[in-house]
Coordinates of C-alpha atoms and ligand atoms in Angstrom, one line a residue:
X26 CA -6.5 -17.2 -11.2
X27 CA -7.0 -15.9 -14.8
X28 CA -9.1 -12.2 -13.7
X29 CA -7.0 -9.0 -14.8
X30 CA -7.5 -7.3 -11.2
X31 CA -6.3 -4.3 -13.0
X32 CA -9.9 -4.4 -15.3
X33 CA -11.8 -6.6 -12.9
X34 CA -10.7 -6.3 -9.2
X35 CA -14.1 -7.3 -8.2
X36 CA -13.4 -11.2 -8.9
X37 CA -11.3 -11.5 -6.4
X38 CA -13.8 -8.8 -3.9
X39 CA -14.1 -10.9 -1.1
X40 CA -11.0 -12.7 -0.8
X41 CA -9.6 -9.1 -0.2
X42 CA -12.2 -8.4 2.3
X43 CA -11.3 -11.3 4.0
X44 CA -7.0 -10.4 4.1
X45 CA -8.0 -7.0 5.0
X46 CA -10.0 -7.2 7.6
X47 CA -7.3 -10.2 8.7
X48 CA -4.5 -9.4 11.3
X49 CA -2.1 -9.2 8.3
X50 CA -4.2 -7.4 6.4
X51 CA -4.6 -4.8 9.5
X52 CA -1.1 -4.7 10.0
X53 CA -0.9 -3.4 6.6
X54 CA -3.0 -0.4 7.1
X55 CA -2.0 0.5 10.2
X56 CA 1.6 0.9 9.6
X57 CA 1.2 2.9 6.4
X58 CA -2.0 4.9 7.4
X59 CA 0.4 6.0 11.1
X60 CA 3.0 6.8 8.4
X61 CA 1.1 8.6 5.9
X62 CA -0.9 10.5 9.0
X63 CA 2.9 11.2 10.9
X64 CA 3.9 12.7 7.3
X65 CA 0.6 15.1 6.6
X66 CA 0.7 16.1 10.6
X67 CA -2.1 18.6 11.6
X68 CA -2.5 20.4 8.3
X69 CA -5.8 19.7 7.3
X70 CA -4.6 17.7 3.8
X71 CA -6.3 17.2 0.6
X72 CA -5.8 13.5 -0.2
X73 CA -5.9 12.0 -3.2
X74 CA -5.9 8.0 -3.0
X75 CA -5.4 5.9 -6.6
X76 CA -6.8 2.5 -6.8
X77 CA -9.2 3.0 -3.1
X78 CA -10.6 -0.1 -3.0
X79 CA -13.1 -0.7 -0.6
X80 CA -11.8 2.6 1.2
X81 CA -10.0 1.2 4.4
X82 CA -7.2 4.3 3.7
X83 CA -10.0 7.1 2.9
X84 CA -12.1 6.2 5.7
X85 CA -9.3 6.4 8.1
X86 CA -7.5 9.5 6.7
X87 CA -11.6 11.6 6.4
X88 CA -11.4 10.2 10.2
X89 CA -8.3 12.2 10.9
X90 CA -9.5 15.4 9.6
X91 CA -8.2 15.2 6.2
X92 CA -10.3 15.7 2.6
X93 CA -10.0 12.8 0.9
X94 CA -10.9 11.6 -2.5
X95 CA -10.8 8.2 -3.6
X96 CA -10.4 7.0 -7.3
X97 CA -11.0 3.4 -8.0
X98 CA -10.9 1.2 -11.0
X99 CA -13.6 -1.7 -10.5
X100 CA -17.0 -0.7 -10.1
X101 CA -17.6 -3.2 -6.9
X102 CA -14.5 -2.4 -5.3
X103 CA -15.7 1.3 -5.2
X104 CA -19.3 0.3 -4.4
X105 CA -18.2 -1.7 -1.3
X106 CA -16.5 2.0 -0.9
X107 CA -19.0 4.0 -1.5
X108 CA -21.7 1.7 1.0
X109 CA -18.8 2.4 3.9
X110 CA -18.2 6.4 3.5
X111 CA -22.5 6.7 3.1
X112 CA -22.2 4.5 6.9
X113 CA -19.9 7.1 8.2
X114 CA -22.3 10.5 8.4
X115 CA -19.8 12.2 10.2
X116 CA -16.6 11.2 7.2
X117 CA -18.7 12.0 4.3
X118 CA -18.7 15.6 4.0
X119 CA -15.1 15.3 3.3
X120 CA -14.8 12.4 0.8
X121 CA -15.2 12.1 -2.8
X122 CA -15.2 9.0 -4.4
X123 CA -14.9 8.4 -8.3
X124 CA -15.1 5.7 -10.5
X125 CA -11.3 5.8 -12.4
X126 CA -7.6 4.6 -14.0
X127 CA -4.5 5.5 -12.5
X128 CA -3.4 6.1 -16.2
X129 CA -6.0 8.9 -16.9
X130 CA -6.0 10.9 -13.5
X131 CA -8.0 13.8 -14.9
X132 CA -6.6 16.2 -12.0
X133 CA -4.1 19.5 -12.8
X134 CA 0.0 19.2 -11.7
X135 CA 0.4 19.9 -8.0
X136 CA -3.4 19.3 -6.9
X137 CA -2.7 17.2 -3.8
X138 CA -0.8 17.4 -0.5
X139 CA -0.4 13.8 -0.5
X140 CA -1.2 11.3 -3.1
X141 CA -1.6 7.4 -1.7
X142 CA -1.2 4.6 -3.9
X143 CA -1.6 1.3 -1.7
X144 CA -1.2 -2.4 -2.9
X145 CA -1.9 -1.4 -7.1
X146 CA 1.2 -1.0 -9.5
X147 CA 2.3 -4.7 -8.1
X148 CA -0.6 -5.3 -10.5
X149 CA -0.1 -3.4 -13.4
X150 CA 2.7 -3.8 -16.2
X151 CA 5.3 -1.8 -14.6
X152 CA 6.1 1.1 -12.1
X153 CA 7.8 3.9 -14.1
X154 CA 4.4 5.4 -15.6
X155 CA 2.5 5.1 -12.6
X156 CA 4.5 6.5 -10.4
X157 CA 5.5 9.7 -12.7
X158 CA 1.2 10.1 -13.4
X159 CA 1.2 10.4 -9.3
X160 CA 3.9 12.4 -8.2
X161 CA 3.0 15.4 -10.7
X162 CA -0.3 15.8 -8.8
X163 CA 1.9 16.2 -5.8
X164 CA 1.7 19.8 -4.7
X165 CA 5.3 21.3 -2.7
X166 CA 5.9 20.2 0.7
X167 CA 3.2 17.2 -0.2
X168 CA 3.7 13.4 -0.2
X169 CA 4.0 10.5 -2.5
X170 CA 2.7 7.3 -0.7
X171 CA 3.8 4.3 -2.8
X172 CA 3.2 0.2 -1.2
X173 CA 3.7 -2.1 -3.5
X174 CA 5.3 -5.6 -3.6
X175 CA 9.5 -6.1 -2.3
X176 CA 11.2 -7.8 -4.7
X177 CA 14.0 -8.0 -2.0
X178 CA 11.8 -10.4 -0.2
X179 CA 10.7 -12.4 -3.2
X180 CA 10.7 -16.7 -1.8
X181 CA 10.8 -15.0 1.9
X182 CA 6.8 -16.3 2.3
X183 CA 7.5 -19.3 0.1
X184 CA 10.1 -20.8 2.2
X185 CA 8.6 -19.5 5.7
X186 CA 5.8 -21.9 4.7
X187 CA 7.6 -24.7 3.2
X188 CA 7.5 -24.6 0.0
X189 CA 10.9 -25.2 -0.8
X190 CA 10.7 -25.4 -4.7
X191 CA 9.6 -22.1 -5.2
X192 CA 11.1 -20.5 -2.6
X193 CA 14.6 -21.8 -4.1
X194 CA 13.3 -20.8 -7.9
X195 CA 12.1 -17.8 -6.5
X196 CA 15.7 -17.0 -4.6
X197 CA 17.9 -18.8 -7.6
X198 CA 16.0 -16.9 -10.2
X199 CA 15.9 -13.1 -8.5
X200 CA 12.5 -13.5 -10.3
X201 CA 10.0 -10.0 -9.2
X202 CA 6.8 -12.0 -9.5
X203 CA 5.3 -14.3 -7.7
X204 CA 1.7 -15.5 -6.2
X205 CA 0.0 -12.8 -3.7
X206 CA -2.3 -12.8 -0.9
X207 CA -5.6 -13.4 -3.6
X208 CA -4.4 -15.7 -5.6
X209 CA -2.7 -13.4 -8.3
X210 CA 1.0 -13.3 -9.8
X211 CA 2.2 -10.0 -8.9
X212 CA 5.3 -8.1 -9.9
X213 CA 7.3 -6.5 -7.2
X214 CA 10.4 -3.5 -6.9
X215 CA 13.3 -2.8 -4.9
X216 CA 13.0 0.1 -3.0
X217 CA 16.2 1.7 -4.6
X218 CA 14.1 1.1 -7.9
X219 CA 10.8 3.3 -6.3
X220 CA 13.3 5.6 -4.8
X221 CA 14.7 6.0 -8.4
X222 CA 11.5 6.6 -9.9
X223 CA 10.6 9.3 -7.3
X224 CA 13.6 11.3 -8.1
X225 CA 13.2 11.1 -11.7
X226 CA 9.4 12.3 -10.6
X227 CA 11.5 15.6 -9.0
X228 CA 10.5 14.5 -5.5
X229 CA 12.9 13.9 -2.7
X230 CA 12.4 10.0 -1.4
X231 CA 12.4 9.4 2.7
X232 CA 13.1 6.3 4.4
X233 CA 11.3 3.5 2.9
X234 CA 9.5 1.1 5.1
X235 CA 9.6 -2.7 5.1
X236 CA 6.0 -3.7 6.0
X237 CA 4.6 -7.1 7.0
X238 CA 7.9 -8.3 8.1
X239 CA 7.6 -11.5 10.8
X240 CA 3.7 -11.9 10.1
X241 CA 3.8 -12.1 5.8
X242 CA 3.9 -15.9 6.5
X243 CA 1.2 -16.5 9.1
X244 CA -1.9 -16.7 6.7
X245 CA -5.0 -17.8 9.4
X246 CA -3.1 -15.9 12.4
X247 CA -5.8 -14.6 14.6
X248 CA -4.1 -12.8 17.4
X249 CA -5.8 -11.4 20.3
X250 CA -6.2 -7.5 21.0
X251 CA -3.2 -7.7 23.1
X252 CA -0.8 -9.6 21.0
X253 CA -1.9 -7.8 18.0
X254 CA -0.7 -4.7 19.2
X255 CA 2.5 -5.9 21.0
X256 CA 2.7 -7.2 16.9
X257 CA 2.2 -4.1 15.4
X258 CA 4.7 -2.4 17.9
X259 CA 7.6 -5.1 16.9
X260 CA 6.7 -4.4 13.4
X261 CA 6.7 -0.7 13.0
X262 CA 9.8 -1.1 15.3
X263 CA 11.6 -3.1 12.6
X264 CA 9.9 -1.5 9.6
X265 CA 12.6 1.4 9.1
X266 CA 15.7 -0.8 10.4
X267 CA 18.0 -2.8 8.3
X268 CA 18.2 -6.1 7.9
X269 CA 15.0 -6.4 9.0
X270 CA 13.0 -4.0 6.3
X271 CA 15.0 -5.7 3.2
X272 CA 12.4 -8.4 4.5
X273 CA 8.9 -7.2 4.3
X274 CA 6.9 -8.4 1.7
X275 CA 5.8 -5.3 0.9
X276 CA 7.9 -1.7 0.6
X277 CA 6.3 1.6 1.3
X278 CA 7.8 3.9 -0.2
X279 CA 7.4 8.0 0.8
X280 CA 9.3 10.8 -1.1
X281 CA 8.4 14.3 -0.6
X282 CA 8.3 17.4 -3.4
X283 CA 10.6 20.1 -1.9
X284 CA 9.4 23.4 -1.2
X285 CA 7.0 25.9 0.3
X286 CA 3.3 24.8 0.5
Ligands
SAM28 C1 -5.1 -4.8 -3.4 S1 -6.4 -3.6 -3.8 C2 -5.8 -2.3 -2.7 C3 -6.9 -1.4 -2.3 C4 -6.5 -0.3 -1.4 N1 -5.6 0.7 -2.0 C5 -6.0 -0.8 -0.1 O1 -4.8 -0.5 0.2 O2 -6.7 -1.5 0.7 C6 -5.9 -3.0 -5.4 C7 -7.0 -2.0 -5.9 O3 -6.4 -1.3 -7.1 C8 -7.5 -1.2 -8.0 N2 -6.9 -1.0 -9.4 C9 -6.2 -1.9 -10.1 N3 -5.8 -1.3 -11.3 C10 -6.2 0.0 -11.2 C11 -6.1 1.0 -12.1 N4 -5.5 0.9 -13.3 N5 -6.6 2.3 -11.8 C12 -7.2 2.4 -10.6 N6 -7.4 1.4 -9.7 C13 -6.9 0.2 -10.0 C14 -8.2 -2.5 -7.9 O4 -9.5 -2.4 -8.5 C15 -8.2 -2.7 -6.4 O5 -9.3 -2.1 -5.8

């Protein structure tokens, strides 16, 4: 696919729909959103969360009690975003959404108790000036929430699904990019790298997660309710342990700013 999702997301709008609302897809944003929500607790946060999307992460952290606002690039993606906070009455009064760049966050140092940053930087150049613009907004005793792509993992989903060529270039090489769920070559990071970054930022990384570990593979998996969940369990469940986290396709990545809110 030739779109630049970091200028025109909106080209590849309803394949994302379609992953997210998907059991991998949903595994996705329920392991981070539990971690993000574990990390704020009961406070009563003031969110901000870069690159929205169609607001799957705003809608559930407005739903938990927090004040959220949402700043997304493409005009549709925040659209779709803006049509599912206006359908949620009771969410709205605590979401802001805003039509933005993760380079040009026009928000002072230290504005946010958690800033959430889900599924972007894979597509943008490189990680280091992302992840500095986000972690100054992070106020003390707040959260960086950083998914991206595992390089670790790079050829994991490749061979799973037997395509042997690339998986072996993909292994041989060490190579950080590689096709993604829409159709788009994306670049991935090790989690020592984010955890690198982070530090440099002044914040104080926690465990990473692995996320999307025994599921990356299984593309038109359709579980029921029940297996779903006994999913999600074995997932979570493996998504802070090693070996099994080196193998998610994707790495969360949480680091905290020390000190006294
Ligand atoms: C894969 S979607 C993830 C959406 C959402 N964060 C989630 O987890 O469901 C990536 C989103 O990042 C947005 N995006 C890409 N480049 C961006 C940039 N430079 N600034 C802000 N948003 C950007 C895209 O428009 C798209 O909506």
């Amino acid at each position: 696919m030739s779109t630049d999702p970091s200028t025109d997301f909106a080209a590849v709008q309803t394949g994302y729909a379609a992953y997210s609302s998907g059991g991998r897809g949903r595994l996705r944003h329920d392991i981070t959103a539990r971690r993000v929500l574990d990390e704020l607790g009961d406070r009563g946060a003031h969110v901000l969360d870069v690159g929205c999307g169609d607001g799957e992460m705003v809608l559930r952290l407005a739903a938990a009690g927090h004040r959220v606002v949402g700043v997304e690039k493409s005009p549709g993606m925040l659209a779709t975003a803006t049509g599912r906070v206006a359908a949620a009455p009771d969410l709205a009064g605590r979401v802001t959404l805003l039509e933005g760049d993760i380079g040009n966050l026009p928000y002072a140092d230290s504005s946010f108790d958690a800033v959430v940053c889900h599924g972007v930087v894979m597509y943008l150049p490189d990680s280091a000036a992302p992840v500095a613009d986000l972690a100054r907004l992070v106020a003390a005793d707040g959260i960086l929430s950083v998914l991206t792509k595992n390089s670790l993992a790079v050829g994991v989903r490749e061979a799973l699904t037997g395509r042997y060529a690339t998986a072996r270039a993909q292994i041989e090489s060490g190579q950080a990019a590689s096709v993604g769920n829409l159709g788009i070559t994306t670049r991935g990071d090790t989690p020592d790298h984010l955890d690198d970054l982070a530090r440099a930022a002044g914040l104080t990384p926690l465990p990473w997660q692995g996320v999307r570990i025994f599921h990356d593979h299984r593309t038109d998996w359709k579980p029921t309710e029940t297996e779903y969940q006994e999913a999600l369990a074995t997932e979570w469940a493996a998504s802070s342990r090693s070996p099994y986290r080196e193998l998610g396709r994707l790495v969360h990545a949480v680091a905290r700013r020390e000190g006294a809110a």
